Coordinates of C-alpha atoms in Angstrom, one line a residue:
M1 CA 14.9 -15.7 -9.9
A2 CA 12.0 -17.4 -11.6
I3 CA 8.7 -15.9 -10.9
G4 CA 6.4 -18.6 -12.6
R5 CA 6.3 -22.3 -13.3
S6 CA 6.5 -24.0 -16.6
T7 CA 3.9 -26.6 -15.6
P8 CA 1.7 -25.3 -12.8
S9 CA -1.0 -27.6 -11.5
S10 CA -4.5 -26.9 -12.7
S11 CA -5.6 -25.5 -9.4
Q12 CA -2.8 -23.1 -9.4
T13 CA -2.9 -21.7 -13.0
P14 CA -2.1 -18.0 -12.9
D15 CA -5.1 -15.9 -13.6
A16 CA -4.2 -13.0 -16.0
G17 CA -7.3 -11.1 -15.2
A18 CA -6.6 -11.3 -11.4
A19 CA -3.2 -9.7 -12.0
R20 CA -4.9 -6.6 -13.3
R21 CA -7.3 -6.4 -10.3
P22 CA -6.0 -4.1 -7.5
S23 CA -5.5 -5.4 -4.0
R24 CA -8.0 -3.0 -2.5
A25 CA -10.7 -4.2 -4.9
R26 CA -10.1 -7.7 -3.8
G27 CA -10.4 -6.7 -0.2
I28 CA -6.9 -7.6 1.0
P29 CA -6.3 -5.8 4.4
E30 CA -3.4 -3.4 4.7
A31 CA -1.9 -5.4 7.5
T32 CA -1.6 -8.4 5.2
V33 CA -0.2 -6.3 2.4
A34 CA 2.5 -5.1 4.9
R35 CA 3.4 -8.8 5.5
L36 CA 3.5 -9.9 1.9
P37 CA 7.1 -8.6 1.3
L38 CA 8.2 -10.6 4.4
Y39 CA 6.8 -13.8 2.8
L40 CA 8.3 -12.9 -0.5
R41 CA 11.7 -12.4 1.0
A42 CA 11.6 -15.9 2.8
L43 CA 10.1 -17.6 -0.3
T44 CA 12.9 -16.0 -2.6
A45 CA 15.5 -17.5 -0.2
L46 CA 13.9 -20.9 -0.5
S47 CA 13.7 -20.5 -4.3
E48 CA 17.4 -19.7 -4.6
R49 CA 18.1 -22.9 -2.7
S50 CA 15.8 -24.9 -5.2
V51 CA 13.3 -25.8 -2.4
P52 CA 10.2 -26.9 -4.2
T53 CA 7.6 -26.7 -1.3
V54 CA 7.3 -25.3 2.1
S55 CA 4.9 -25.9 5.0
S56 CA 3.0 -23.0 6.6
E57 CA 4.9 -23.5 9.8
E58 CA 8.3 -23.4 8.1
L59 CA 7.4 -20.3 6.1
A60 CA 5.8 -18.5 9.0
A61 CA 9.0 -19.1 11.1
A62 CA 11.1 -17.8 8.3
A63 CA 9.0 -14.7 7.9
G64 CA 8.7 -14.1 11.7
V65 CA 4.8 -14.5 11.9
N66 CA 2.6 -17.3 13.3
S67 CA 1.3 -19.9 10.9
A68 CA -2.4 -19.2 11.5
K69 CA -1.9 -15.6 10.4
L70 CA 0.1 -16.7 7.4
R71 CA -2.7 -19.1 6.3
K72 CA -5.2 -16.3 6.7
D73 CA -3.1 -13.9 4.7
F74 CA -2.6 -16.4 1.8
S75 CA -6.4 -17.1 1.8
Y76 CA -6.8 -13.5 0.5
L77 CA -4.7 -14.4 -2.3
G78 CA -6.7 -17.5 -3.0
S79 CA -3.8 -19.7 -2.1
Y80 CA -4.5 -22.6 0.4
G81 CA -1.6 -25.0 -0.1
T82 CA -1.9 -28.8 -0.3
R83 CA -2.5 -30.9 2.8
G84 CA 0.6 -33.0 3.6
V85 CA 2.6 -31.1 0.9
G86 CA 2.5 -27.5 1.8
Y87 CA 2.9 -24.5 -0.6
D88 CA 4.5 -24.5 -4.1
V89 CA 7.4 -22.1 -3.5
E90 CA 7.8 -20.9 -7.2
Y91 CA 4.1 -20.3 -7.6
L92 CA 3.8 -18.3 -4.3
V93 CA 6.8 -16.2 -5.4
Y94 CA 4.9 -15.5 -8.6
Q95 CA 1.6 -14.9 -6.9
I96 CA 2.9 -12.5 -4.2
S97 CA 5.1 -10.7 -6.8
R98 CA 2.0 -10.1 -9.0
E99 CA 0.0 -9.0 -6.1
L100 CA 2.6 -6.4 -5.0
G101 CA 3.0 -5.2 -8.6
L102 CA 6.5 -6.4 -8.9
T103 CA 6.0 -8.2 -12.3
Q104 CA 6.4 -4.9 -14.0
D105 CA 9.3 -2.2 -14.1
W106 CA 8.9 0.6 -11.5
P107 CA 11.2 3.6 -12.3
V108 CA 12.2 5.5 -9.1
V109 CA 13.8 8.8 -8.6
I110 CA 16.0 9.5 -5.5
V111 CA 16.2 13.2 -4.3
G112 CA 19.0 14.1 -2.0
I113 CA 22.3 12.4 -2.8
G114 CA 24.2 12.7 0.5
N115 CA 25.5 9.7 2.3
L116 CA 22.1 8.0 2.5
G117 CA 21.2 8.8 -1.0
H118 CA 24.5 7.3 -2.2
A119 CA 23.8 4.2 -0.2
L120 CA 20.4 3.7 -1.6
A121 CA 21.6 4.4 -5.2
N122 CA 24.2 1.6 -4.8
Y123 CA 21.8 -0.8 -3.2
G124 CA 21.7 -3.9 -5.5
G125 CA 18.4 -5.1 -4.3
F126 CA 16.2 -2.7 -6.2
A127 CA 16.6 -4.2 -9.6
S128 CA 15.9 -7.8 -8.5
R129 CA 12.6 -6.6 -6.9
G130 CA 11.2 -4.8 -9.8
F131 CA 12.6 -1.2 -9.2
R132 CA 14.8 0.7 -11.5
V133 CA 16.5 3.9 -10.3
A134 CA 15.7 6.2 -13.1
A135 CA 17.5 9.4 -11.9
L136 CA 19.4 10.9 -9.0
L137 CA 18.6 14.5 -8.2
D138 CA 20.2 17.1 -5.9
A139 CA 20.2 21.0 -5.6
D140 CA 23.7 21.3 -4.4
P141 CA 26.1 22.4 -7.2
A142 CA 29.0 20.6 -5.6
V143 CA 27.0 17.3 -5.9
V144 CA 25.4 17.8 -9.3
G145 CA 27.5 16.2 -12.0
S146 CA 29.0 13.6 -9.7
T147 CA 28.1 9.9 -10.2
A148 CA 26.6 7.2 -7.9
A149 CA 26.0 3.7 -9.0
G150 CA 27.0 4.7 -12.5
L151 CA 24.3 7.4 -12.7
P152 CA 25.0 11.1 -13.0
V153 CA 23.5 13.3 -10.3
R154 CA 21.3 15.8 -12.1
H155 CA 20.0 19.1 -10.9
M156 CA 16.6 19.6 -9.3
D157 CA 15.6 21.9 -12.1
E158 CA 15.3 18.7 -14.3
L159 CA 12.8 16.9 -11.8
E160 CA 9.6 17.6 -13.8
D161 CA 11.1 16.7 -17.1
I162 CA 12.5 13.4 -15.7
V163 CA 9.3 12.4 -14.0
T164 CA 7.4 12.9 -17.3
A165 CA 9.9 11.3 -19.6
Q166 CA 10.6 8.3 -17.4
Q167 CA 6.9 7.9 -16.3
V168 CA 8.1 7.9 -12.7
S169 CA 5.4 7.2 -10.0
I170 CA 7.6 6.5 -7.0
G171 CA 9.9 9.1 -5.4
V172 CA 12.5 8.6 -2.6
I173 CA 13.3 11.7 -0.5
T174 CA 16.7 11.6 1.4
T175 CA 17.1 15.4 1.9
P176 CA 17.5 17.4 5.1
P177 CA 14.2 17.8 7.0
G178 CA 14.0 21.5 6.0
A179 CA 13.8 20.8 2.3
A180 CA 11.7 17.6 2.4
Q181 CA 8.3 19.2 2.1
Q182 CA 9.2 21.4 -0.8
V183 CA 10.7 18.4 -2.6
C184 CA 7.6 16.4 -1.8
D185 CA 5.4 19.2 -3.2
R186 CA 7.4 19.3 -6.5
L187 CA 7.3 15.5 -6.9
V188 CA 3.6 15.5 -6.4
E189 CA 3.0 18.3 -8.9
A190 CA 5.1 16.5 -11.4
G191 CA 2.9 13.4 -11.2
V192 CA 4.5 11.2 -8.5
T193 CA 1.8 9.4 -6.5
S194 CA 3.9 7.4 -4.1
I195 CA 6.8 8.7 -1.9
L196 CA 9.2 6.9 0.4
N197 CA 10.5 9.5 3.0
F198 CA 13.7 9.1 4.8
A199 CA 13.8 12.7 6.0
P200 CA 13.0 13.0 9.8
T201 CA 9.8 15.1 9.3
V202 CA 6.2 14.5 8.6
L203 CA 5.0 15.3 5.0
T204 CA 1.7 16.7 4.0
V205 CA 0.3 15.2 0.8
P206 CA -3.1 15.4 -1.0
D207 CA -5.5 12.6 -1.2
G208 CA -4.4 9.9 -3.6
V209 CA -0.7 10.2 -2.7
D210 CA 0.8 7.4 -0.6
V211 CA 3.7 8.1 1.8
R212 CA 5.8 5.6 3.7
K213 CA 8.1 7.1 6.3
V214 CA 11.5 5.4 7.3
D215 CA 12.9 7.0 10.5
L216 CA 16.0 5.2 11.8
S217 CA 16.1 7.3 14.9
I218 CA 12.6 6.3 15.9
E219 CA 13.5 2.6 15.5
L220 CA 16.6 3.1 17.6
Q221 CA 14.6 4.8 20.3
I222 CA 12.2 1.9 20.4
L223 CA 15.2 -0.5 20.8
A224 CA 16.6 1.7 23.5
F225 CA 13.2 1.4 25.4
H226 CA 13.5 -2.4 25.2
E227 CA 17.2 -2.4 26.3
Q228 CA 16.3 -0.1 29.2
R229 CA 13.7 -2.6 30.3
K230 CA 16.1 -5.5 30.0
A231 CA 18.6 -3.6 32.1
G232 CA 16.0 -2.9 34.8
D233 CA 16.4 0.9 34.5
E234 CA 12.9 2.1 34.9
P235 CA 12.1 5.7 34.1
G236 CA 12.5 7.9 37.2
A237 CA 14.9 5.4 38.9
G238 CA 17.3 8.3 39.8
D239 CA 20.0 10.4 38.4
S240 CA 22.1 7.3 37.5
V241 CA 19.9 6.8 34.5
L242 CA 19.8 10.4 33.5
D243 CA 23.6 10.8 33.9
R244 CA 23.9 8.5 30.8
A245 CA 21.3 10.4 28.8
P246 CA 22.1 12.9 26.0
G247 CA 22.5 16.6 26.9
P248 CA 19.0 17.7 25.7
V249 CA 17.4 15.0 27.8
R250 CA 19.3 16.0 30.9
A251 CA 18.5 19.6 30.3
A252 CA 14.8 18.9 29.9
A253 CA 14.8 16.7 33.0
A254 CA 16.5 19.5 35.0
K255 CA 13.9 22.0 33.6
L256 CA 11.1 19.7 34.8
R257 CA 12.7 19.3 38.2
R258 CA 13.0 23.1 38.6
A259 CA 9.3 23.6 37.5
A260 CA 8.1 20.9 39.9
G261 CA 10.1 22.4 42.8
G262 CA 8.6 25.8 42.0
T263 CA 5.1 24.3 42.0
A264 CA 5.8 22.6 45.3
K265 CA 7.0 25.8 46.9
A266 CA 4.0 27.7 45.6
E267 CA 1.6 25.2 47.0
Q268 CA 3.4 25.0 50.3
A269 CA 3.4 28.9 50.5
K270 CA -0.3 28.9 49.6
G271 CA -1.0 26.3 52.3
K272 CA 0.7 28.5 54.9
T273 CA -1.2 31.5 53.9
A274 CA -4.4 29.7 54.1
Q275 CA -3.6 28.2 57.5
G276 CA -2.6 31.7 58.7
T277 CA -5.9 33.2 57.5
E278 CA -7.9 30.5 59.1
G279 CA -6.0 31.2 62.4
D280 CA -6.7 34.9 62.1
L281 CA -10.3 34.2 61.5
S282 CA -10.7 31.9 64.4
A283 CA -9.2 34.5 66.7
V284 CA -11.7 37.2 65.9
M285 CA -14.8 35.0 65.4
P286 CA -17.0 34.5 68.4
A287 CA -17.0 31.1 70.0

C-alpha cells in the first residue's frame, strides 16, 4: 500500500515538521482521533482499487459518518479537498497514517497466549498497519515454548528484558481478569506507556499511561438491548422474557421479587398497626 505520492500538488506537499508535531499539540479532538482509523480503512480499500479521488459524501458513507463531520475532522488535518474533485486518496492515506503515527514501526508484546492471544498473534493486519508483534508472553509452563504465528511463546520472567531490548511501548493483555492488573503493573514498570486490554476488568494505571479496553461481552450486551427493543420485549414485560434469560439473571430477578414482596408485606403490616392504633386512640379520646 502506498502511503505517499510521487508528485503531490503544491497545496498538498507533505510537511515533514508537521509529522513530528503531536496531535494534542495541534488541537485535534479525541473524537476526531477515534474516527481517523475508520477513514483510513475506507481510504485503504479505495487505494487498493486504484481509485484516485473520492468525494466527502462517498468517503463518509464508506466510513459510517456524515459528510459534514468528515469535512470538519479533515479540517483539523489541514486537508480541505478540491471543489468538484474531492480528496486525493493516496495523499489522505499518507496524511492520516502520519497523524496516527503509522509511518513508523511499533513493536507490540502480547501477554496471555490462550485462544484470544493466539488469534491476535495470527492476525495479519498488524504488519500492514505499522505494528510488529515483537514477543508473545505467558506464565503457564504448558504454553511457554510453543509457537504462534511463527513466534515462540516466552516466559513472563523475560518481560522486562524484552520491553527494554525491543523498545516496546505498546502492550496487549489477553489474560484472565485475575491476572490482568499484575501484568499491567509489570508492563508499566518496564516502560510500556500504552495498553490494549482484552481482559474483562478495569485496569488502574498512573498518569501518562493510556489504556484502551476491548470487552466483547459488553458489545454483545448492547446488541442484545437493541434486539430486545426490535422484538418488542420491554423490560418488566413478564416472566416470558425472564424465562429466556441466563440463570444468574433469573436468580437476581427472583431475589428482587422476594425483596419487593417482603417490603410490601412490611408496609401492609405497618399500615394495619397504625390503623389499629388510631382506632384505639379514637375510642379513649373524648369527643
